[in-house]
Amino acid sequence: MRMRSGHFVMADEGWPGCAKSLKGVILDMCGVLYDSGEGDGVAIPGSIEAVRRLKESDLQLRFCTNETQATREKFVAKLQRLGFDISASEVFPPAPAAIAVLKDRSLRPHLLVHDGLLPEFDGVDKTNPNCVIIGDAAEYFSYQNLNEAFRVLIGLEKPVLFSLGQGKYYKETDGLKLDVGVYMKALEYACDLKAEVIGKPSPTFFQSVLNDMGLQSHEALMIGDDLLNDVGGAQHCGMKGVQVRTGKYRWPKESKYGPHTF
Amino acid sequence: MRMRSGHFVMADEGWPGCAKSLKGVILDMCGVLYDSGEGDGVAIPGSIEAVRRLKESDLQLRFCTNETQATREKFVAKLQRLGFDISASEVFPPAPAAIAVLKDRSLRPHLLVHDGLLPEFDGVDKTNPNCVIIGDAAEYFSYQNLNEAFRVLIGLEKPVLFSLGQGKYYKETDGLKLDVGVYMKALEYACDLKAEVIGKPSPTFFQSVLNDMGLQSHEALMIGDDLLNDVGGAQHCGMKGVQVRTGKYRWPKESKYGPHTF
């Protein structure tokens, strides 16, 4: 398999041997397929074609994203407008996984998320909250909103904080933007707690994608631009992980061409 | 010595023996003398009288604060309006200490601070910044402003972040508010760095107050409402530390009356 968007890096040893057993590919989206930004953002050159070729191959294909600025439906519609052949059932974002956790543990969330994500939680009881969920709220991460989430947490006997991802930053067309993980750390420090991450690199999250494909972890490959959350998370689950040199990838200062191993 | 605002807690063993050698007292301000909030905030009952009595005693008195929402002049004027007999030369906030550090190390800051603090940095070269200073910016901790500070840091070859304090939260008249330490942790995580704290509990900061009094650490007592930054910081420097049960102090759930030792 060779993606025309190219530039990806072997993530660990023993790569050639695993190619034969490969039955499924999981793609990160932002920074791999497209750069977000004004409007729908822009597709990364070669990525639309790469998705098309993967779909024509014998490999199963899923999309695993920590995108939480929109509902899955609206997010997938954006990717379709950019020219990608992707359907909602192939896409795994954190919000639906979070809703399953809430149901399972009878929790009622206070939400600190992007306005665009709110409809995803329409059917969820949010009265008298006993946990807090934060997503990539971007401009909704105002002092007032963060303070409100803090007050809910500090007022709970057993504060529970769910973070939809733990990313540090991502790249938009006009530059790097702080991601939800930064605000997760802020609330962890303020409240002396450890957040539960829903989304990459949570093993539970990756496992749900593997289950959907009916594959074992060693049969699947994760491709992303985040060394910790995509590559590391996948490797931790027994998958292969590959980092692309698009998106948030930053070429090391000591190398003209970037790393060949890591 | 007995403060009428009372309710303070013995911070460590060997207290009675040290009373004889006590020559100076350092008071935290917010949460000890007054609660901040709308307008000037409100004086904590008994605290104006306590400051008056301390001034009448043989003890030296200084005020050590992590207040960074206003210049020292404006801050002291507020305390005077509340009825305290305090002059600017007795008050030690982080901003003047930060300016000394900038000068010493030839650094030009990007500032993420409260608008009220900006005049303190009027004489400081801020062109082409090679470090970032964050203070208790409160509502100025917008997503946009935090992102801007992040971009400055991530663009530096050797990113330097100064945090004016590392507090988690403080109490205003309408409830708890997130403090600068929370945003310090956010930027530390985003940029993979460790901030340099200027203000309490930095030993350098406490030492500058001791120097001003001409006292050894064992001759001084710090009184504050923050167990880590006031009491712990002072003890780390060899001073005695006492925690008041006002301000951000929260009575433990297991006790009707609060702890008597910690």
Short mmCIF file of C-alpha atoms in Angstrom, two decimals:
data_model
loop_
_atom_site.label_atom_id
_atom_site.label_comp_id
_atom_site.label_asym_id
_atom_site.label_seq_id
_atom_site.Cartn_x
_atom_site.Cartn_y
_atom_site.Cartn_z
CA MET A 1 0.00 0.00 0.00
CA ARG A 2 1.29 3.40 -0.90
CA MET A 3 -0.60 6.60 -0.26
CA ARG A 4 -0.03 9.37 -2.77
CA SER A 5 -0.27 11.88 0.08
CA GLY A 6 2.91 10.05 1.01
CA HIS A 7 5.49 11.24 3.50
CA PHE A 8 4.69 8.74 6.15
CA VAL A 9 7.23 7.32 8.50
CA MET A 10 7.81 3.77 9.67
CA ALA A 11 6.70 3.75 13.25
CA ASP A 12 8.49 0.72 14.57
CA GLU A 13 10.58 -2.32 13.74
CA GLY A 14 9.30 -5.39 11.92
CA TRP A 15 7.19 -3.43 9.49
CA PRO A 16 7.65 -5.43 6.27
CA GLY A 17 6.64 -8.67 8.00
CA CYS A 18 3.33 -7.31 9.16
CA ALA A 19 2.16 -6.12 5.74
CA LYS A 20 0.92 -9.59 4.86
CA SER A 21 -1.32 -9.86 7.93
CA LEU A 22 -2.79 -6.39 7.45
CA LYS A 23 -6.56 -6.50 7.08
CA GLY A 24 -7.68 -3.04 8.13
CA VAL A 25 -6.61 0.59 8.15
CA ILE A 26 -7.77 3.27 10.55
CA LEU A 27 -7.25 6.85 9.43
CA ASP A 28 -7.10 9.93 11.57
CA MET A 29 -8.86 12.77 9.79
CA CYS A 30 -7.80 16.32 10.74
CA GLY A 31 -4.18 16.81 9.68
CA VAL A 32 -4.22 13.59 7.66
CA LEU A 33 -7.12 14.03 5.26
CA TYR A 34 -7.65 17.77 5.60
CA ASP A 35 -6.56 20.88 7.48
CA SER A 36 -9.40 22.52 9.35
CA GLY A 37 -9.91 26.27 9.18
CA GLU A 38 -12.28 28.84 7.73
CA GLY A 39 -15.35 27.24 6.18
CA ASP A 40 -14.78 23.53 5.57
CA GLY A 41 -10.97 23.77 5.65
CA VAL A 42 -8.95 22.28 2.79
CA ALA A 43 -8.23 18.70 1.71
CA ILE A 44 -4.56 17.71 1.94
CA PRO A 45 -3.25 17.02 -1.58
CA GLY A 46 -3.52 13.32 -2.47
CA SER A 47 -5.74 12.37 0.46
CA ILE A 48 -9.05 12.13 -1.44
CA GLU A 49 -7.38 9.80 -3.92
CA ALA A 50 -5.74 7.81 -1.08
CA VAL A 51 -9.13 7.17 0.56
CA ARG A 52 -10.56 6.13 -2.82
CA ARG A 53 -7.72 3.64 -3.38
CA LEU A 54 -8.01 2.18 0.09
CA LYS A 55 -11.72 1.63 -0.47
CA GLU A 56 -10.95 -0.17 -3.73
CA SER A 57 -8.45 -2.43 -1.95
CA ASP A 58 -9.18 -5.56 0.09
CA LEU A 59 -8.50 -3.67 3.30
CA GLN A 60 -11.23 -2.59 5.65
CA LEU A 61 -11.24 1.14 6.29
CA ARG A 62 -12.45 3.16 9.28
CA PHE A 63 -11.95 6.76 10.35
CA CYS A 64 -11.06 7.52 13.93
CA THR A 65 -11.10 11.15 14.98
CA ASN A 66 -11.04 13.25 18.13
CA GLU A 67 -13.12 15.87 16.32
CA THR A 68 -15.63 17.38 18.73
CA GLN A 69 -16.56 20.72 17.17
CA ALA A 70 -19.54 19.29 15.30
CA THR A 71 -21.94 16.36 15.41
CA ARG A 72 -20.84 13.29 13.50
CA GLU A 73 -23.46 13.96 10.81
CA LYS A 74 -22.33 17.52 10.18
CA PHE A 75 -18.67 16.56 10.35
CA VAL A 76 -19.07 13.81 7.78
CA ALA A 77 -21.10 16.13 5.54
CA LYS A 78 -18.15 18.55 5.59
CA LEU A 79 -15.73 15.83 4.55
CA GLN A 80 -18.10 14.83 1.76
CA ARG A 81 -18.23 18.44 0.54
CA LEU A 82 -14.41 18.40 0.46
CA GLY A 83 -14.68 15.45 -1.92
CA PHE A 84 -14.13 12.43 0.36
CA ASP A 85 -16.10 9.22 -0.11
CA ILE A 86 -16.92 8.73 3.57
CA SER A 87 -20.15 7.76 5.34
CA ALA A 88 -21.12 8.42 8.97
CA SER A 89 -21.08 4.73 9.92
CA GLU A 90 -17.37 4.53 9.09
CA VAL A 91 -16.46 7.46 11.35
CA PHE A 92 -15.69 7.12 15.09
CA PRO A 93 -15.62 10.38 17.09
CA PRO A 94 -15.56 10.64 20.91
CA ALA A 95 -19.03 12.10 21.54
CA PRO A 96 -21.11 8.97 20.78
CA ALA A 97 -18.64 6.95 22.90
CA ALA A 98 -19.08 9.45 25.73
CA ILE A 99 -22.85 9.17 25.56
CA ALA A 100 -22.54 5.39 25.91
CA VAL A 101 -20.36 5.85 29.02
CA LEU A 102 -22.84 8.30 30.57
CA LYS A 103 -25.67 5.82 30.05
CA ASP A 104 -23.63 2.95 31.41
CA ARG A 105 -22.70 4.80 34.59
CA SER A 106 -25.91 6.82 35.06
CA LEU A 107 -24.08 10.14 34.86
CA ARG A 108 -25.54 13.53 33.99
CA PRO A 109 -22.99 15.86 32.40
CA HIS A 110 -22.22 19.52 32.59
CA LEU A 111 -20.96 20.22 29.08
CA LEU A 112 -18.05 22.46 28.16
CA VAL A 113 -18.05 21.77 24.45
CA HIS A 114 -18.30 23.60 21.16
CA ASP A 115 -21.80 24.85 20.33
CA GLY A 116 -21.63 22.72 17.20
CA LEU A 117 -21.43 19.54 19.29
CA LEU A 118 -24.40 20.28 21.57
CA PRO A 119 -27.06 18.60 19.37
CA GLU A 120 -25.18 15.30 19.85
CA PHE A 121 -26.20 15.48 23.54
CA ASP A 122 -29.83 16.47 22.91
CA GLY A 123 -31.24 13.26 24.37
CA VAL A 124 -28.98 13.31 27.43
CA ASP A 125 -30.22 14.32 30.90
CA LYS A 126 -28.12 17.30 31.96
CA THR A 127 -30.07 18.34 35.06
CA ASN A 128 -28.22 18.48 38.38
CA PRO A 129 -24.93 17.39 36.78
CA ASN A 130 -22.66 14.86 38.50
CA CYS A 131 -19.80 14.96 36.01
CA VAL A 132 -18.19 17.34 33.51
CA ILE A 133 -17.42 16.66 29.87
CA ILE A 134 -15.00 18.86 27.98
CA GLY A 135 -14.39 18.75 24.24
CA ASP A 136 -12.49 20.94 21.82
CA ALA A 137 -14.58 23.98 22.68
CA ALA A 138 -12.12 26.42 21.01
CA GLU A 139 -13.49 29.96 21.42
CA TYR A 140 -16.03 28.62 23.94
CA PHE A 141 -13.08 28.02 26.29
CA SER A 142 -13.70 31.42 27.86
CA TYR A 143 -12.63 32.15 31.42
CA GLN A 144 -16.28 32.20 32.41
CA ASN A 145 -17.05 28.80 30.86
CA LEU A 146 -13.94 27.15 32.30
CA ASN A 147 -14.73 28.63 35.70
CA GLU A 148 -18.27 27.29 35.49
CA ALA A 149 -17.00 23.76 34.73
CA PHE A 150 -14.52 24.11 37.61
CA ARG A 151 -17.26 25.10 40.04
CA VAL A 152 -19.36 22.08 39.08
CA LEU A 153 -16.37 19.78 39.64
CA ILE A 154 -15.21 21.32 42.91
CA GLY A 155 -18.77 21.11 44.22
CA LEU A 156 -19.03 17.35 43.63
CA GLU A 157 -18.17 14.89 46.36
CA LYS A 158 -16.47 12.64 43.80
CA PRO A 159 -15.63 14.88 40.85
CA VAL A 160 -15.58 13.10 37.48
CA LEU A 161 -14.09 14.81 34.45
CA PHE A 162 -14.30 13.31 30.98
CA SER A 163 -12.07 14.78 28.31
CA LEU A 164 -12.92 14.09 24.67
CA GLY A 165 -9.31 13.57 23.67
CA GLN A 166 -6.14 14.86 25.27
CA GLY A 167 -4.49 16.59 22.30
CA LYS A 168 -2.17 19.53 22.90
CA TYR A 169 -2.79 21.44 19.70
CA TYR A 170 -3.78 20.99 16.09
CA LYS A 171 -3.15 22.86 12.89
CA GLU A 172 -5.73 25.03 11.23
CA THR A 173 -5.19 26.81 7.95
CA ASP A 174 -4.18 29.98 9.84
CA GLY A 175 -1.86 28.30 12.36
CA LEU A 176 -1.69 26.11 15.43
CA LYS A 177 -4.66 26.03 17.83
CA LEU A 178 -4.81 24.78 21.42
CA ASP A 179 -6.69 21.51 21.81
CA VAL A 180 -8.85 20.10 24.59
CA GLY A 181 -5.97 18.37 26.42
CA VAL A 182 -4.62 21.73 27.49
CA TYR A 183 -7.87 22.57 29.27
CA MET A 184 -8.07 19.04 30.65
CA LYS A 185 -4.71 19.63 32.36
CA ALA A 186 -5.97 22.99 33.63
CA LEU A 187 -9.01 21.42 35.32
CA GLU A 188 -7.02 18.44 36.57
CA TYR A 189 -4.68 20.84 38.37
CA ALA A 190 -7.47 23.08 39.67
CA CYS A 191 -9.44 20.16 41.13
CA ASP A 192 -6.66 17.69 42.02
CA LEU A 193 -8.08 14.96 39.84
CA LYS A 194 -7.24 12.80 36.85
CA ALA A 195 -9.55 13.09 33.86
CA GLU A 196 -10.88 10.06 32.02
CA VAL A 197 -10.05 10.41 28.34
CA ILE A 198 -12.71 9.32 25.85
CA GLY A 199 -11.33 9.20 22.31
CA LYS A 200 -7.78 8.56 21.17
CA PRO A 201 -5.47 7.35 22.73
CA SER A 202 -7.91 5.46 25.00
CA PRO A 203 -7.55 1.71 24.38
CA THR A 204 -11.32 1.30 24.83
CA PHE A 205 -11.87 3.73 22.00
CA PHE A 206 -9.50 1.98 19.59
CA GLN A 207 -10.98 -1.37 20.59
CA SER A 208 -14.48 -0.23 19.61
CA VAL A 209 -13.17 0.49 16.09
CA LEU A 210 -11.43 -2.89 15.91
CA ASN A 211 -14.65 -4.57 17.10
CA ASP A 212 -16.58 -2.82 14.33
CA MET A 213 -14.13 -4.21 11.76
CA GLY A 214 -14.10 -7.64 13.44
CA LEU A 215 -10.29 -7.56 13.50
CA GLN A 216 -7.55 -8.34 15.98
CA SER A 217 -5.25 -5.46 16.82
CA HIS A 218 -2.25 -6.96 15.01
CA GLU A 219 -4.29 -6.99 11.81
CA ALA A 220 -4.86 -3.23 11.84
CA LEU A 221 -2.83 -0.11 11.10
CA MET A 222 -3.47 3.38 12.42
CA ILE A 223 -2.32 6.40 10.40
CA GLY A 224 -2.25 9.82 12.06
CA ASP A 225 -0.32 13.06 12.50
CA ASP A 226 -0.15 12.85 16.31
CA LEU A 227 2.74 10.80 17.64
CA LEU A 228 1.20 10.29 21.08
CA ASN A 229 -2.51 9.99 20.45
CA ASP A 230 -2.56 8.27 17.05
CA VAL A 231 0.71 6.34 16.72
CA GLY A 232 1.43 5.72 20.40
CA GLY A 233 -2.19 4.96 21.25
CA ALA A 234 -2.45 2.43 18.43
CA GLN A 235 0.86 0.76 19.31
CA HIS A 236 -0.25 0.52 22.94
CA CYS A 237 -3.22 -1.55 21.71
CA GLY A 238 -1.05 -3.85 19.61
CA MET A 239 -1.73 -2.14 16.27
CA LYS A 240 0.85 -0.77 13.92
CA GLY A 241 1.12 3.01 13.94
CA VAL A 242 2.30 5.34 11.22
CA GLN A 243 2.83 9.07 11.45
CA VAL A 244 2.24 11.28 8.44
CA ARG A 245 4.26 14.45 8.00
CA THR A 246 1.20 16.59 7.39
CA GLY A 247 -1.08 18.37 9.88
CA LYS A 248 0.55 19.22 13.17
CA TYR A 249 3.73 17.33 12.26
CA ARG A 250 6.71 19.61 12.83
CA TRP A 251 10.01 18.87 11.11
CA PRO A 252 12.74 18.59 13.72
CA LYS A 253 15.23 21.44 13.70
CA GLU A 254 18.21 19.10 13.48
CA SER A 255 17.03 17.44 10.27
CA LYS A 256 16.53 18.81 6.78
CA TYR A 257 14.17 16.02 5.84
CA GLY A 258 12.55 14.92 9.08
CA PRO A 259 12.99 11.71 11.04
CA HIS A 260 13.24 8.31 9.38
CA THR A 261 12.73 6.37 12.56
CA PHE A 262 11.32 7.17 15.99
CA MET B 1 -0.16 37.42 69.22
CA ARG B 2 -3.80 36.87 68.59
CA MET B 3 -5.62 38.13 65.53
CA ARG B 4 -9.27 38.96 66.04
CA SER B 5 -9.97 37.60 62.58
CA GLY B 6 -8.90 34.47 64.39
CA HIS B 7 -9.48 30.89 63.25
CA PHE B 8 -5.93 30.20 62.36
CA VAL B 9 -4.38 26.80 62.57
CA MET B 10 -1.05 25.72 63.96
CA ALA B 11 0.96 24.71 60.94
CA ASP B 12 3.64 22.62 62.53
CA GLU B 13 5.19 21.35 65.73
CA GLY B 14 7.28 23.42 68.10
CA TRP B 15 5.14 26.51 67.82
CA PRO B 16 5.17 27.93 71.36
CA GLY B 17 8.97 27.86 71.50
CA CYS B 18 9.32 30.01 68.42
CA ALA B 19 7.09 32.82 69.65
CA LYS B 20 9.96 34.35 71.61
CA SER B 21 12.23 34.60 68.57
CA LEU B 22 9.51 36.07 66.36
CA LYS B 23 10.50 39.44 64.96
CA GLY B 24 8.41 39.80 61.83
CA VAL B 25 5.06 38.83 60.33
CA ILE B 26 4.24 38.50 56.66
CA LEU B 27 0.58 38.62 55.74
CA ASP B 28 -1.07 37.31 52.62
CA MET B 29 -3.78 39.72 51.55
CA CYS B 30 -6.62 38.30 49.44
CA GLY B 31 -8.55 35.79 51.58
CA VAL B 32 -6.77 36.95 54.74
CA LEU B 33 -7.43 40.69 54.89
CA TYR B 34 -10.26 40.91 52.37
CA ASP B 35 -12.31 38.95 49.86
CA SER B 36 -12.03 40.33 46.35
CA GLY B 37 -15.12 40.81 44.22
CA GLU B 38 -17.31 43.56 42.80
CA GLY B 39 -15.78 47.00 43.35
CA ASP B 40 -13.12 46.87 46.04
CA GLY B 41 -14.35 43.63 47.60
CA VAL B 42 -14.97 43.45 51.35
CA ALA B 43 -12.67 43.45 54.36
CA ILE B 44 -12.77 40.24 56.40
CA PRO B 45 -14.18 41.02 59.88
CA GLY B 46 -11.40 41.76 62.37
CA SER B 47 -8.63 42.08 59.80
CA ILE B 48 -8.37 45.91 59.78
CA GLU B 49 -8.04 45.83 63.57
CA ALA B 50 -5.50 42.97 63.39
CA VAL B 51 -3.26 44.95 61.02
CA ARG B 52 -3.54 47.99 63.34
CA ARG B 53 -2.52 45.90 66.38
CA LEU B 54 0.39 44.30 64.55
CA LYS B 55 1.64 47.77 63.59
CA GLU B 56 1.42 48.86 67.21
CA SER B 57 3.45 45.83 68.30
CA ASP B 58 7.23 45.38 68.23
CA LEU B 59 6.92 43.07 65.23
CA GLN B 60 7.87 44.10 61.73
CA LEU B 61 5.04 43.73 59.25
CA ARG B 62 5.06 43.13 55.50
CA PHE B 63 2.40 42.09 53.00
CA CYS B 64 3.16 39.42 50.45
CA THR B 65 0.62 38.86 47.72
CA ASN B 66 0.28 37.10 44.39
CA GLU B 67 -2.16 39.81 43.32
CA THR B 68 -1.64 40.61 39.64
CA GLN B 69 -4.88 42.21 38.52
CA ALA B 70 -3.70 45.74 39.25
CA THR B 71 -0.52 47.75 39.67
CA ARG B 72 0.89 47.87 43.19
CA GLU B 73 -0.20 51.52 43.54
CA LYS B 74 -3.81 50.84 42.58
CA PHE B 75 -3.93 47.67 44.65
CA VAL B 76 -2.69 49.42 47.78
CA ALA B 77 -5.10 52.30 47.19
CA LYS B 78 -7.96 49.77 47.19
CA LEU B 79 -6.83 48.30 50.50
CA GLN B 80 -6.59 51.80 51.95
CA ARG B 81 -10.16 52.52 50.79
CA LEU B 82 -11.25 49.34 52.59
CA GLY B 83 -9.77 50.87 55.76
CA PHE B 84 -6.35 49.23 56.03
CA ASP B 85 -3.31 51.17 57.21
CA ILE B 86 -0.98 49.89 54.49
CA SER B 87 1.56 51.69 52.30
CA ALA B 88 2.98 50.58 48.93
CA SER B 89 6.49 50.06 50.26
CA GLU B 90 5.22 47.36 52.64
CA VAL B 91 3.55 45.36 49.85
CA PHE B 92 5.34 42.72 47.74
CA PRO B 93 3.50 41.55 44.59
CA PRO B 94 5.03 39.46 41.76
CA ALA B 95 5.07 42.03 38.92
CA PRO B 96 7.95 44.22 40.20
CA ALA B 97 9.92 41.03 40.91
CA ALA B 98 9.24 39.86 37.35
CA ILE B 99 10.46 43.13 35.90
CA ALA B 100 13.72 42.71 37.82
CA VAL B 101 14.14 39.20 36.36
CA LEU B 102 13.48 40.45 32.81
CA LYS B 103 16.12 43.13 33.22
CA ASP B 104 18.60 40.71 34.75
CA ARG B 105 18.24 38.20 31.92
CA SER B 106 17.66 40.64 29.03
CA LEU B 107 14.26 39.19 28.22
CA ARG B 108 11.40 40.84 26.34
CA PRO B 109 8.00 39.52 27.39
CA HIS B 110 4.78 38.75 25.62
CA LEU B 111 2.22 39.55 28.32
CA LEU B 112 -0.91 37.56 29.09
CA VAL B 113 -2.03 39.55 32.10
CA HIS B 114 -5.01 41.52 33.35
CA ASP B 115 -5.46 44.89 31.66
CA GLY B 116 -5.13 46.48 35.10
CA LEU B 117 -1.56 45.20 35.42
CA LEU B 118 -0.30 46.49 32.06
CA PRO B 119 0.86 49.93 33.31
CA GLU B 120 3.35 48.12 35.58
CA PHE B 121 5.15 46.98 32.41
CA ASP B 122 5.06 50.39 30.68
CA GLY B 123 8.83 50.81 30.70
CA VAL B 124 9.56 47.25 29.54
CA ASP B 125 10.65 46.45 25.98
CA LYS B 126 8.03 44.07 24.58
CA THR B 127 9.11 44.05 20.92
CA ASN B 128 9.99 40.71 19.32
CA PRO B 129 9.25 38.80 22.57
CA ASN B 130 11.55 35.98 23.73
CA CYS B 131 9.50 34.90 26.74
CA VAL B 132 5.90 34.86 27.98
CA ILE B 133 4.58 36.17 31.29
CA ILE B 134 1.18 35.11 32.55
CA GLY B 135 -0.61 36.60 35.53
CA ASP B 136 -4.10 36.28 36.95
CA ALA B 137 -5.67 37.55 33.74
CA ALA B 138 -9.17 36.35 34.74
CA GLU B 139 -11.60 37.25 31.92
CA TYR B 140 -8.61 38.06 29.70
CA PHE B 141 -7.85 34.32 29.69
CA SER B 142 -9.84 33.99 26.47
CA TYR B 143 -9.14 31.15 24.05
CA GLN B 144 -7.69 33.69 21.65
CA ASN B 145 -5.30 35.20 24.21
CA LEU B 146 -4.13 31.82 25.50
CA ASN B 147 -3.60 30.65 21.94
CA GLU B 148 -1.57 33.77 21.19
CA ALA B 149 0.71 33.14 24.19
CA PHE B 150 1.02 29.50 23.10
CA ARG B 151 2.07 30.50 19.60
CA VAL B 152 4.77 32.81 20.94
CA LEU B 153 6.13 30.01 23.14
CA ILE B 154 5.99 27.26 20.53
CA GLY B 155 7.78 29.56 18.08
CA LEU B 156 10.76 30.14 20.41
CA GLU B 157 13.85 27.97 20.19
CA LYS B 158 14.09 27.93 23.99
CA PRO B 159 10.62 28.78 25.26
CA VAL B 160 10.58 30.57 28.64
CA LEU B 161 7.32 30.91 30.55
CA PHE B 162 7.05 32.98 33.72
CA SER B 163 3.95 32.51 35.84
CA LEU B 164 3.11 35.19 38.40
CA GLY B 165 2.07 32.68 41.03
CA GLN B 166 0.83 29.13 40.66
CA GLY B 167 -2.45 29.31 42.58
CA LYS B 168 -5.31 27.02 41.64
CA TYR B 169 -8.21 29.23 42.61
CA TYR B 170 -9.22 32.00 44.94
CA LYS B 171 -12.44 33.16 46.51
CA GLU B 172 -14.30 36.22 45.36
CA THR B 173 -17.48 37.48 46.96
CA ASP B 174 -19.55 35.59 44.37
CA GLY B 175 -17.62 32.32 44.54
CA LEU B 176 -14.40 30.53 43.62
CA LYS B 177 -12.41 31.75 40.61
CA LEU B 178 -9.67 29.99 38.66
CA ASP B 179 -6.22 31.39 39.28
CA VAL B 180 -3.14 31.74 37.08
CA GLY B 181 -1.65 28.35 38.02
CA VAL B 182 -4.36 26.61 36.09
CA TYR B 183 -3.35 28.39 32.88
CA MET B 184 0.31 27.84 33.71
CA LYS B 185 -0.35 24.08 33.72
CA ALA B 186 -2.25 24.43 30.44
CA LEU B 187 0.70 26.11 28.69
CA GLU B 188 3.23 23.77 30.32
CA TYR B 189 1.36 20.82 28.82
CA ALA B 190 0.86 22.46 25.43
CA CYS B 191 4.54 23.37 25.05
CA ASP B 192 6.25 20.55 27.00
CA LEU B 193 7.98 22.96 29.38
CA LYS B 194 8.18 23.88 33.04
CA ALA B 195 7.22 27.42 33.97
CA GLU B 196 9.31 29.56 36.29
CA VAL B 197 7.09 30.82 39.10
CA ILE B 198 7.61 34.41 40.24
CA GLY B 199 5.70 35.14 43.44
CA LYS B 200 4.70 32.78 46.24
CA PRO B 201 5.81 30.01 46.83
CA SER B 202 9.12 30.87 45.13
CA PRO B 203 11.89 30.94 47.78
CA THR B 204 13.52 33.90 45.97
CA PHE B 205 10.31 35.85 46.41
CA PHE B 206 9.99 35.15 50.15
CA GLN B 207 13.69 35.90 50.58
CA SER B 208 13.28 39.37 49.09
CA VAL B 209 10.68 40.14 51.78
CA LEU B 210 12.94 38.80 54.53
CA ASN B 211 15.80 40.91 53.14
CA ASP B 212 13.60 43.99 53.26
CA MET B 213 12.89 43.30 56.95
CA GLY B 214 16.52 42.42 57.65
CA LEU B 215 15.42 39.17 59.28
CA GLN B 216 16.47 35.54 59.20
CA SER B 217 13.78 33.11 58.10
CA HIS B 218 13.34 31.56 61.55
CA GLU B 219 12.48 35.00 62.91
CA ALA B 220 9.48 35.43 60.59
CA LEU B 221 5.95 34.08 60.36
CA MET B 222 3.79 33.87 57.22
CA ILE B 223 0.00 33.94 57.53
CA GLY B 224 -2.13 32.96 54.55
CA ASP B 225 -5.18 31.07 53.35
CA ASP B 226 -3.29 28.90 50.84
CA LEU B 227 -1.76 25.76 52.31
CA LEU B 228 0.66 25.23 49.46
CA ASN B 229 1.69 28.72 48.37
CA ASP B 230 1.58 30.58 51.70
CA VAL B 231 2.14 28.02 54.46
CA GLY B 232 4.14 25.45 52.51
CA GLY B 233 6.20 28.07 50.70
CA ALA B 234 7.10 29.82 53.95
CA GLN B 235 7.98 26.57 55.72
CA HIS B 236 10.16 25.56 52.79
CA CYS B 237 12.16 28.75 53.42
CA GLY B 238 12.52 28.07 57.15
CA MET B 239 9.75 30.39 58.29
CA LYS B 240 6.77 29.47 60.38
CA GLY B 241 3.53 29.19 58.42
CA VAL B 242 -0.02 29.64 59.64
CA GLN B 243 -3.18 29.00 57.68
CA VAL B 244 -6.28 31.09 58.35
CA ARG B 245 -9.73 29.60 57.88
CA THR B 246 -10.96 32.46 55.76
CA GLY B 247 -10.64 33.05 52.01
CA LYS B 248 -10.30 29.90 49.96
CA TYR B 249 -10.02 27.72 53.07
CA ARG B 250 -12.54 24.90 52.78
CA TRP B 251 -13.67 23.07 55.89
CA PRO B 252 -13.07 19.36 55.45
CA LYS B 253 -16.22 17.31 55.00
CA GLU B 254 -15.28 14.90 57.77
CA SER B 255 -15.01 17.59 60.42
CA LYS B 256 -17.61 19.89 61.90
CA TYR B 257 -15.00 22.37 63.03
CA GLY B 258 -12.09 21.98 60.64
CA PRO B 259 -8.66 20.49 61.21
CA HIS B 260 -6.53 21.33 64.21
CA THR B 261 -3.35 19.98 62.72
CA PHE B 262 -2.19 19.29 59.17
#
